[in-house]
mmCIF file of C-alpha atoms in Angstrom:
data_model
loop_
_atom_site.group_PDB
_atom_site.id
_atom_site.type_symbol
_atom_site.label_atom_id
_atom_site.label_comp_id
_atom_site.label_asym_id
_atom_site.label_seq_id
_atom_site.Cartn_x
_atom_site.Cartn_y
_atom_site.Cartn_z
ATOM 1 C CA MET A 1 23.945 19.468 -17.237
ATOM 2 C CA SER A 2 24.379 16.635 -19.680
ATOM 3 C CA ARG A 3 21.478 14.396 -20.831
ATOM 4 C CA ILE A 4 20.500 11.719 -18.489
ATOM 5 C CA SER A 5 21.065 8.262 -19.969
ATOM 6 C CA PHE A 6 18.173 5.929 -19.088
ATOM 7 C CA GLU A 7 20.711 2.939 -18.651
ATOM 8 C CA LEU A 8 22.337 5.024 -15.811
ATOM 9 C CA ALA A 9 18.723 6.051 -14.449
ATOM 10 C CA GLU A 10 17.385 2.225 -14.612
ATOM 11 C CA THR A 11 20.211 1.047 -12.793
ATOM 12 C CA LEU A 12 19.606 3.718 -9.951
ATOM 13 C CA ALA A 13 15.691 2.574 -9.771
ATOM 14 C CA ALA A 14 17.150 -1.253 -9.683
ATOM 15 C CA VAL A 15 19.450 -0.125 -6.827
ATOM 16 C CA VAL A 16 16.649 1.247 -4.992
ATOM 17 C CA ASP A 17 14.356 -1.561 -5.321
ATOM 18 C CA GLU A 18 16.610 -4.432 -4.448
ATOM 19 C CA GLY A 19 18.543 -2.402 -1.481
ATOM 20 C CA THR A 20 22.088 -3.284 -2.463
ATOM 21 C CA LEU A 21 24.390 -2.891 -5.560
ATOM 22 C CA ASP A 22 25.020 -6.721 -5.465
ATOM 23 C CA ALA A 23 21.429 -7.357 -5.766
ATOM 24 C CA ALA A 24 20.845 -4.861 -8.441
ATOM 25 C CA ALA A 25 23.599 -6.207 -10.092
ATOM 26 C CA ARG A 26 21.621 -9.800 -10.377
ATOM 27 C CA ARG A 27 18.750 -8.510 -11.670
ATOM 28 C CA LEU A 28 20.487 -6.305 -14.501
ATOM 29 C CA HIS A 29 22.610 -9.520 -15.596
ATOM 30 C CA VAL A 30 25.713 -7.407 -14.828
ATOM 31 C CA THR A 31 28.960 -7.552 -12.303
ATOM 32 C CA PRO A 32 28.326 -5.195 -9.013
ATOM 33 C CA SER A 33 31.276 -3.124 -10.321
ATOM 34 C CA ALA A 34 29.883 -2.294 -13.122
ATOM 35 C CA VAL A 35 26.526 -1.079 -10.976
ATOM 36 C CA SER A 36 28.949 0.757 -9.095
ATOM 37 C CA GLN A 37 30.363 2.672 -11.880
ATOM 38 C CA ARG A 38 26.854 3.551 -13.781
ATOM 39 C CA ILE A 39 26.115 5.174 -10.262
ATOM 40 C CA LYS A 40 29.228 6.962 -10.139
ATOM 41 C CA THR A 41 28.967 8.064 -13.719
ATOM 42 C CA LEU A 42 25.492 9.228 -12.858
ATOM 43 C CA GLU A 43 26.698 11.113 -9.973
ATOM 44 C CA GLU A 44 29.549 12.741 -11.967
ATOM 45 C CA GLN A 45 26.680 13.624 -14.729
ATOM 46 C CA LEU A 46 24.754 15.467 -12.081
ATOM 47 C CA GLY A 47 27.198 17.003 -9.863
ATOM 48 C CA ARG A 48 25.406 15.448 -6.565
ATOM 49 C CA LEU A 49 24.705 12.366 -4.982
ATOM 50 C CA VAL A 50 21.945 10.461 -5.539
ATOM 51 C CA LEU A 51 22.159 7.381 -3.129
ATOM 52 C CA VAL A 52 22.736 7.311 0.600
ATOM 53 C CA ARG A 53 24.941 4.169 1.058
ATOM 54 C CA SER A 54 22.930 2.636 3.765
ATOM 55 C CA LYS A 55 21.458 -0.666 4.239
ATOM 56 C CA PRO A 56 19.393 -0.944 2.499
ATOM 57 C CA VAL A 57 20.336 1.857 0.289
ATOM 58 C CA ARG A 58 18.031 4.902 -0.336
ATOM 59 C CA ALA A 59 17.742 7.920 -2.639
ATOM 60 C CA THR A 60 18.439 11.353 -2.017
ATOM 61 C CA ASP A 61 16.129 13.925 -3.368
ATOM 62 C CA ALA A 62 17.969 14.118 -6.173
ATOM 63 C CA GLY A 63 18.191 9.975 -6.633
ATOM 64 C CA ALA A 64 14.568 10.074 -6.395
ATOM 65 C CA ALA A 65 13.899 12.346 -9.088
ATOM 66 C CA ILE A 66 15.751 10.419 -11.275
ATOM 67 C CA VAL A 67 14.120 6.992 -10.043
ATOM 68 C CA ARG A 68 10.805 8.708 -11.061
ATOM 69 C CA LEU A 69 12.320 9.368 -14.488
ATOM 70 C CA ALA A 70 13.508 5.897 -15.048
ATOM 71 C CA ARG A 71 9.996 4.377 -13.998
ATOM 72 C CA GLN A 72 8.095 6.934 -16.457
ATOM 73 C CA ALA A 73 10.781 6.106 -19.155
ATOM 74 C CA ALA A 74 9.721 2.446 -18.687
ATOM 75 C CA LEU A 75 6.286 3.012 -18.861
ATOM 76 C CA LEU A 76 6.398 5.067 -21.654
ATOM 77 C CA GLU A 77 8.500 2.162 -23.378
ATOM 78 C CA HIS A 78 5.786 -0.369 -23.071
ATOM 79 C CA ASP A 79 2.996 1.496 -24.208
ATOM 80 C CA THR A 80 4.991 2.670 -27.312
ATOM 81 C CA LEU A 81 5.787 -1.366 -28.116
ATOM 82 C CA ALA A 82 2.278 -1.908 -27.620
ATOM 83 C CA VAL A 83 1.286 0.486 -30.183
ATOM 84 C CA LEU A 84 3.948 -1.219 -32.482
ATOM 85 C CA GLY A 85 2.010 -4.473 -32.292
ATOM 86 C CA ASP A 86 5.287 -6.464 -32.480
ATOM 87 C CA GLY A 87 4.820 -8.570 -29.907
ATOM 88 C CA ALA A 88 7.845 -7.129 -28.210
ATOM 89 C CA GLU A 89 6.185 -5.987 -24.788
ATOM 90 C CA GLN A 90 5.505 -9.271 -24.591
ATOM 91 C CA GLU A 91 8.881 -10.579 -24.134
ATOM 92 C CA ALA A 92 9.703 -8.577 -20.878
ATOM 93 C CA LEU A 93 7.228 -7.774 -18.255
ATOM 94 C CA THR A 94 7.029 -4.339 -16.985
ATOM 95 C CA ARG A 95 7.189 -3.832 -13.373
ATOM 96 C CA VAL A 96 4.575 -1.608 -12.145
ATOM 97 C CA PRO A 97 5.189 -0.186 -8.135
ATOM 98 C CA LEU A 98 1.994 0.338 -6.547
ATOM 99 C CA ALA A 99 1.243 1.333 -2.425
ATOM 100 C CA VAL A 100 -2.160 -0.209 -0.786
ATOM 101 C CA ASN A 101 -2.867 -0.479 2.810
ATOM 102 C CA ALA A 102 -2.867 -3.702 4.811
ATOM 103 C CA ASP A 103 -6.729 -4.208 5.090
ATOM 104 C CA SER A 104 -6.699 -2.940 1.497
ATOM 105 C CA LEU A 105 -4.152 -5.768 0.336
ATOM 106 C CA GLY A 106 -5.916 -8.381 2.697
ATOM 107 C CA THR A 107 -9.465 -7.761 1.264
ATOM 108 C CA TRP A 108 -10.221 -6.201 -1.988
ATOM 109 C CA PHE A 109 -6.847 -5.425 -3.939
ATOM 110 C CA LEU A 110 -5.520 -8.144 -5.292
ATOM 111 C CA GLU A 111 -8.315 -9.406 -7.363
ATOM 112 C CA PRO A 112 -8.319 -6.147 -9.768
ATOM 113 C CA LEU A 113 -4.465 -6.895 -9.919
ATOM 114 C CA ALA A 114 -5.194 -10.832 -11.088
ATOM 115 C CA ARG A 115 -7.465 -9.705 -13.915
ATOM 116 C CA LEU A 116 -4.466 -7.074 -15.123
ATOM 117 C CA GLY A 117 -2.268 -9.566 -14.659
ATOM 118 C CA ARG A 118 -4.325 -12.225 -17.285
ATOM 119 C CA ARG A 119 -4.189 -9.109 -19.815
ATOM 120 C CA HIS A 120 -0.996 -7.195 -19.673
ATOM 121 C CA PRO A 121 2.223 -8.060 -19.482
ATOM 122 C CA VAL A 122 3.068 -6.716 -16.107
ATOM 123 C CA VAL A 123 4.607 -7.647 -12.730
ATOM 124 C CA PHE A 124 3.330 -5.863 -9.529
ATOM 125 C CA ASP A 125 5.827 -4.429 -6.692
ATOM 126 C CA LEU A 126 3.626 -3.726 -3.441
ATOM 127 C CA HIS A 127 4.490 -1.371 -0.872
ATOM 128 C CA ARG A 128 2.212 -2.153 1.881
ATOM 129 C CA ASP A 129 1.808 0.962 4.325
ATOM 130 C CA ASP A 130 -0.595 2.523 6.701
ATOM 131 C CA GLN A 131 -3.020 4.451 4.595
ATOM 132 C CA ASP A 132 -1.917 7.755 6.001
ATOM 133 C CA PHE A 133 1.355 7.400 4.569
ATOM 134 C CA THR A 134 1.114 5.766 1.244
ATOM 135 C CA ALA A 135 1.021 8.978 -0.496
ATOM 136 C CA ALA A 136 4.655 10.015 0.544
ATOM 137 C CA LEU A 137 5.505 6.963 -1.571
ATOM 138 C CA LEU A 138 4.322 8.663 -4.778
ATOM 139 C CA GLU A 139 6.035 12.139 -3.631
ATOM 140 C CA SER A 140 9.466 10.082 -3.678
ATOM 141 C CA GLY A 141 8.824 8.392 -6.600
ATOM 142 C CA THR A 142 8.887 4.920 -5.168
ATOM 143 C CA VAL A 143 5.648 4.158 -6.740
ATOM 144 C CA MET A 144 3.156 4.823 -9.261
ATOM 145 C CA GLY A 145 0.285 4.841 -7.716
ATOM 146 C CA ALA A 146 -0.971 4.449 -4.094
ATOM 147 C CA VAL A 147 -4.664 3.749 -2.156
ATOM 148 C CA THR A 148 -4.346 6.703 0.299
ATOM 149 C CA THR A 149 -6.684 8.434 2.279
ATOM 150 C CA ARG A 150 -5.254 11.793 0.924
ATOM 151 C CA ALA A 151 -7.955 13.631 -1.140
ATOM 152 C CA THR A 152 -5.806 16.347 -2.699
ATOM 153 C CA ALA A 153 -3.849 15.501 -4.978
ATOM 154 C CA VAL A 154 0.488 14.645 -4.898
ATOM 155 C CA SER A 155 1.853 17.253 -7.166
ATOM 156 C CA GLY A 156 2.206 15.471 -10.284
ATOM 157 C CA CYS A 157 -0.445 13.113 -9.606
ATOM 158 C CA ARG A 158 -4.509 12.717 -10.258
ATOM 159 C CA VAL A 159 -6.888 11.317 -7.925
ATOM 160 C CA SER A 160 -9.918 9.417 -7.791
ATOM 161 C CA VAL A 161 -12.221 8.636 -4.557
ATOM 162 C CA LEU A 162 -12.185 4.663 -4.276
ATOM 163 C CA GLY A 163 -15.193 4.474 -1.083
ATOM 164 C CA ALA A 164 -14.887 3.782 2.280
ATOM 165 C CA LEU A 165 -13.416 1.183 4.411
ATOM 166 C CA ARG A 166 -15.879 0.500 7.007
ATOM 167 C CA TYR A 167 -14.834 -0.613 10.529
ATOM 168 C CA GLU A 168 -16.973 -2.010 13.056
ATOM 169 C CA ALA A 169 -16.143 -3.627 16.730
ATOM 170 C CA VAL A 170 -16.231 -6.702 16.774
ATOM 171 C CA ALA A 171 -15.230 -9.938 19.391
ATOM 172 C CA THR A 172 -16.181 -13.749 20.092
ATOM 173 C CA PRO A 173 -19.287 -14.352 21.988
ATOM 174 C CA ALA A 174 -16.749 -16.061 24.785
ATOM 175 C CA TYR A 175 -14.666 -12.970 24.919
ATOM 176 C CA VAL A 176 -17.888 -10.883 25.326
ATOM 177 C CA ALA A 177 -19.093 -13.276 28.338
ATOM 178 C CA ARG A 178 -15.666 -12.886 29.965
ATOM 179 C CA TRP A 179 -14.856 -9.620 29.519
ATOM 180 C CA LEU A 180 -18.095 -7.025 28.437
ATOM 181 C CA GLY A 181 -20.842 -8.691 31.071
ATOM 182 C CA GLY A 182 -21.164 -6.148 33.311
ATOM 183 C CA ASP A 183 -20.488 -1.932 33.136
ATOM 184 C CA ARG A 184 -19.738 -1.344 29.590
ATOM 185 C CA THR A 185 -17.518 1.500 30.285
ATOM 186 C CA ALA A 186 -15.436 0.330 33.241
ATOM 187 C CA ASP A 187 -15.028 -2.878 31.355
ATOM 188 C CA LEU A 188 -14.149 -1.691 27.917
ATOM 189 C CA ALA A 189 -11.373 0.201 29.508
ATOM 190 C CA ALA A 190 -10.317 -3.069 31.328
ATOM 191 C CA ALA A 191 -10.797 -5.366 28.501
ATOM 192 C CA PRO A 192 -7.671 -6.165 26.287
ATOM 193 C CA LEU A 193 -7.685 -5.222 23.010
ATOM 194 C CA ILE A 194 -5.815 -5.606 19.672
ATOM 195 C CA ASP A 195 -3.983 -2.713 17.670
ATOM 196 C CA PHE A 196 -2.251 -3.272 14.269
ATOM 197 C CA ASP A 197 0.670 -1.379 15.096
ATOM 198 C CA ARG A 198 1.446 1.920 16.960
ATOM 199 C CA ARG A 199 0.195 3.716 14.601
ATOM 200 C CA ASP A 200 -3.098 2.230 14.584
ATOM 201 C CA ASP A 201 -5.818 4.664 15.854
ATOM 202 C CA LEU A 202 -9.058 3.099 14.634
ATOM 203 C CA GLN A 203 -9.628 1.150 18.043
ATOM 204 C CA ASN A 204 -8.981 4.570 19.872
ATOM 205 C CA ILE A 205 -11.539 6.344 17.954
ATOM 206 C CA TRP A 206 -14.278 3.657 18.950
ATOM 207 C CA LEU A 207 -12.970 4.147 22.489
ATOM 208 C CA THR A 208 -13.502 7.525 22.490
ATOM 209 C CA ALA A 209 -16.931 7.740 21.231
ATOM 210 C CA GLN A 210 -17.850 5.065 23.665
ATOM 211 C CA GLY A 211 -16.680 7.701 26.641
ATOM 212 C CA VAL A 212 -13.647 5.393 27.316
ATOM 213 C CA ASP A 213 -10.196 6.775 27.980
ATOM 214 C CA PRO A 214 -8.278 5.103 25.186
ATOM 215 C CA ALA A 215 -4.636 5.063 27.065
ATOM 216 C CA ARG A 216 -6.182 2.645 29.511
ATOM 217 C CA PRO A 217 -7.235 -1.052 27.823
ATOM 218 C CA PRO A 218 -4.617 -3.267 28.001
ATOM 219 C CA ARG A 219 -3.180 -3.916 24.098
ATOM 220 C CA HIS A 220 -1.895 -6.458 21.931
ATOM 221 C CA TYR A 221 -0.158 -5.594 18.551
ATOM 222 C CA VAL A 222 -0.998 -8.010 15.366
ATOM 223 C CA PRO A 223 1.004 -6.098 12.524
ATOM 224 C CA ALA A 224 -0.390 -7.859 9.586
ATOM 225 C CA SER A 225 -3.659 -7.585 8.583
ATOM 226 C CA ASN A 226 -5.365 -11.555 7.942
ATOM 227 C CA ASP A 227 -3.227 -12.475 11.147
ATOM 228 C CA PHE A 228 -5.075 -9.470 12.908
ATOM 229 C CA ALA A 229 -8.274 -10.665 12.071
ATOM 230 C CA THR A 230 -7.453 -14.236 12.740
ATOM 231 C CA ALA A 231 -6.151 -13.029 16.592
ATOM 232 C CA THR A 232 -9.447 -11.695 17.014
ATOM 233 C CA ARG A 233 -11.255 -14.672 16.013
ATOM 234 C CA LEU A 234 -9.595 -16.379 18.492
ATOM 235 C CA GLY A 235 -10.496 -14.301 21.376
ATOM 236 C CA LEU A 236 -7.462 -12.670 21.631
ATOM 237 C CA GLY A 237 -9.280 -9.370 22.519
ATOM 238 C CA TRP A 238 -11.636 -6.946 20.679
ATOM 239 C CA ALA A 239 -10.983 -5.110 17.192
ATOM 240 C CA MET A 240 -12.073 -2.829 14.548
ATOM 241 C CA LEU A 241 -12.501 -5.396 11.492
ATOM 242 C CA PRO A 242 -13.753 -4.292 7.850
ATOM 243 C CA ARG A 243 -17.362 -5.482 7.270
ATOM 244 C CA LEU A 244 -14.940 -7.174 4.178
ATOM 245 C CA GLN A 245 -13.223 -9.149 6.479
ATOM 246 C CA SER A 246 -15.757 -10.029 9.843
ATOM 247 C CA GLN A 247 -18.817 -10.681 7.296
ATOM 248 C CA ASP A 248 -18.647 -14.523 7.415
ATOM 249 C CA ALA A 249 -17.383 -14.835 10.620
ATOM 250 C CA LEU A 250 -20.434 -12.711 11.827
ATOM 251 C CA ASP A 251 -22.866 -14.668 9.753
ATOM 252 C CA ARG A 252 -21.672 -17.937 11.560
ATOM 253 C CA GLY A 253 -21.654 -16.615 14.930
ATOM 254 C CA GLU A 254 -18.292 -16.729 15.594
ATOM 255 C CA LEU A 255 -18.281 -12.928 16.248
ATOM 256 C CA VAL A 256 -20.555 -10.459 17.330
ATOM 257 C CA LEU A 257 -20.572 -6.600 17.019
ATOM 258 C CA LEU A 258 -20.242 -4.559 20.280
ATOM 259 C CA GLY A 259 -22.274 -1.802 18.771
ATOM 260 C CA GLY A 260 -21.374 1.732 18.414
ATOM 261 C CA ASP A 261 -20.977 3.808 15.130
ATOM 262 C CA PRO A 262 -18.751 2.169 12.696
ATOM 263 C CA VAL A 263 -15.826 4.034 11.448
ATOM 264 C CA ASP A 264 -15.538 4.933 7.903
ATOM 265 C CA THR A 265 -12.017 5.579 6.706
ATOM 266 C CA VAL A 266 -12.478 7.142 2.934
ATOM 267 C CA LEU A 267 -9.697 6.090 0.333
ATOM 268 C CA HIS A 268 -8.576 7.620 -3.140
ATOM 269 C CA TRP A 269 -6.615 6.435 -6.038
ATOM 270 C CA GLN A 270 -3.746 8.441 -6.787
ATOM 271 C CA GLN A 271 -1.346 8.132 -9.392
ATOM 272 C CA TRP A 272 1.029 9.749 -11.579
ATOM 273 C CA ASN A 273 -0.862 12.231 -14.203
ATOM 274 C CA LEU A 274 0.994 10.624 -16.917
ATOM 275 C CA ARG A 275 -0.962 9.940 -20.434
ATOM 276 C CA SER A 276 -0.260 5.947 -20.621
ATOM 277 C CA PRO A 277 -2.684 3.164 -21.420
ATOM 278 C CA LEU A 278 -1.333 0.588 -18.891
ATOM 279 C CA LEU A 279 -1.368 2.931 -16.242
ATOM 280 C CA ASP A 280 -4.800 3.936 -17.201
ATOM 281 C CA ALA A 281 -5.792 0.380 -17.180
ATOM 282 C CA ILE A 282 -4.801 -0.308 -13.892
ATOM 283 C CA ALA A 283 -6.526 2.846 -12.075
ATOM 284 C CA GLU A 284 -9.723 1.849 -14.036
ATOM 285 C CA GLU A 285 -9.790 -1.608 -12.721
ATOM 286 C CA ILE A 286 -8.652 -0.651 -9.385
ATOM 287 C CA VAL A 287 -11.194 2.215 -9.030
ATOM 288 C CA ALA A 288 -14.146 -0.133 -10.475
ATOM 289 C CA GLU A 289 -13.461 -2.339 -7.941
ATOM 290 C CA GLY A 290 -13.031 -0.195 -5.055
ATOM 291 C CA ARG A 291 -16.321 1.507 -5.991
ATOM 292 C CA ARG A 292 -17.892 -1.933 -6.291
ATOM 293 C CA VAL A 293 -16.948 -3.250 -2.860
ATOM 294 C CA LEU A 294 -16.163 0.211 -0.703
ATOM 295 C CA THR A 295 -18.893 2.055 0.869
ATOM 296 C CA PRO A 296 -20.034 4.997 -1.071
ATOM 297 C CA VAL A 297 -19.676 8.194 0.272
ATOM 298 C CA ALA A 298 -21.486 11.101 -0.243
#
């Protein structure tokens, strides 16, 4: 097998990122036919397909390995230019793809990124997914780092504990008066609740702890973290909110706690185990912020 051209690997990464050859061509400032030819050349060199020509396109297993190589090469290039100190690394911003769960993104995650953006020539490409699934984006090479519930390091990665995102059952006083004024178990079985999406099991966990069959209550689905919290504050239903989102509304009396034990989701930071000053700076900022604002874990 011949050596892999960085230009070809970079082109494949751009196609995967943008979803189409035309969009990748615009990003790379070349023609779509040039992008197509580069992908064809890469596949001929490797003797295997690197792209599934779907809409959007996606990398094959072989393609994912090449995308990961392209991202690592770009990161190392940035670090090398920074060491050389000629200012060249300032001319082009390094793209850093990261994965994060919606509630972290909506509460604490952006502040450390803003601080990093003021100190380093980077742009962040954030992939939002459930915290139980973000590790898969690391495994595929889609992202360089991820907030995840997975405590065991993904192959080729290192892991640091961040802390627990603590969720509590809350609702508006008017909602409580309307739906939860009588027998607690019977009321919770009939009262509408709010789920983020059909993978959200936090409300089910809390209901089970209250002795309520989680299959019984009617449900709203609001698949955006800030909108989810807003729907709860508007009285659409009760929900499990992180204290980071609910504290102000609780202080103002707009929300009240429903009781029961909180549900803690322990989060970790995983990133490529690559010696990179930039990646190390990103990890240091994110881990420090997580440990500052999240509930410590024993």
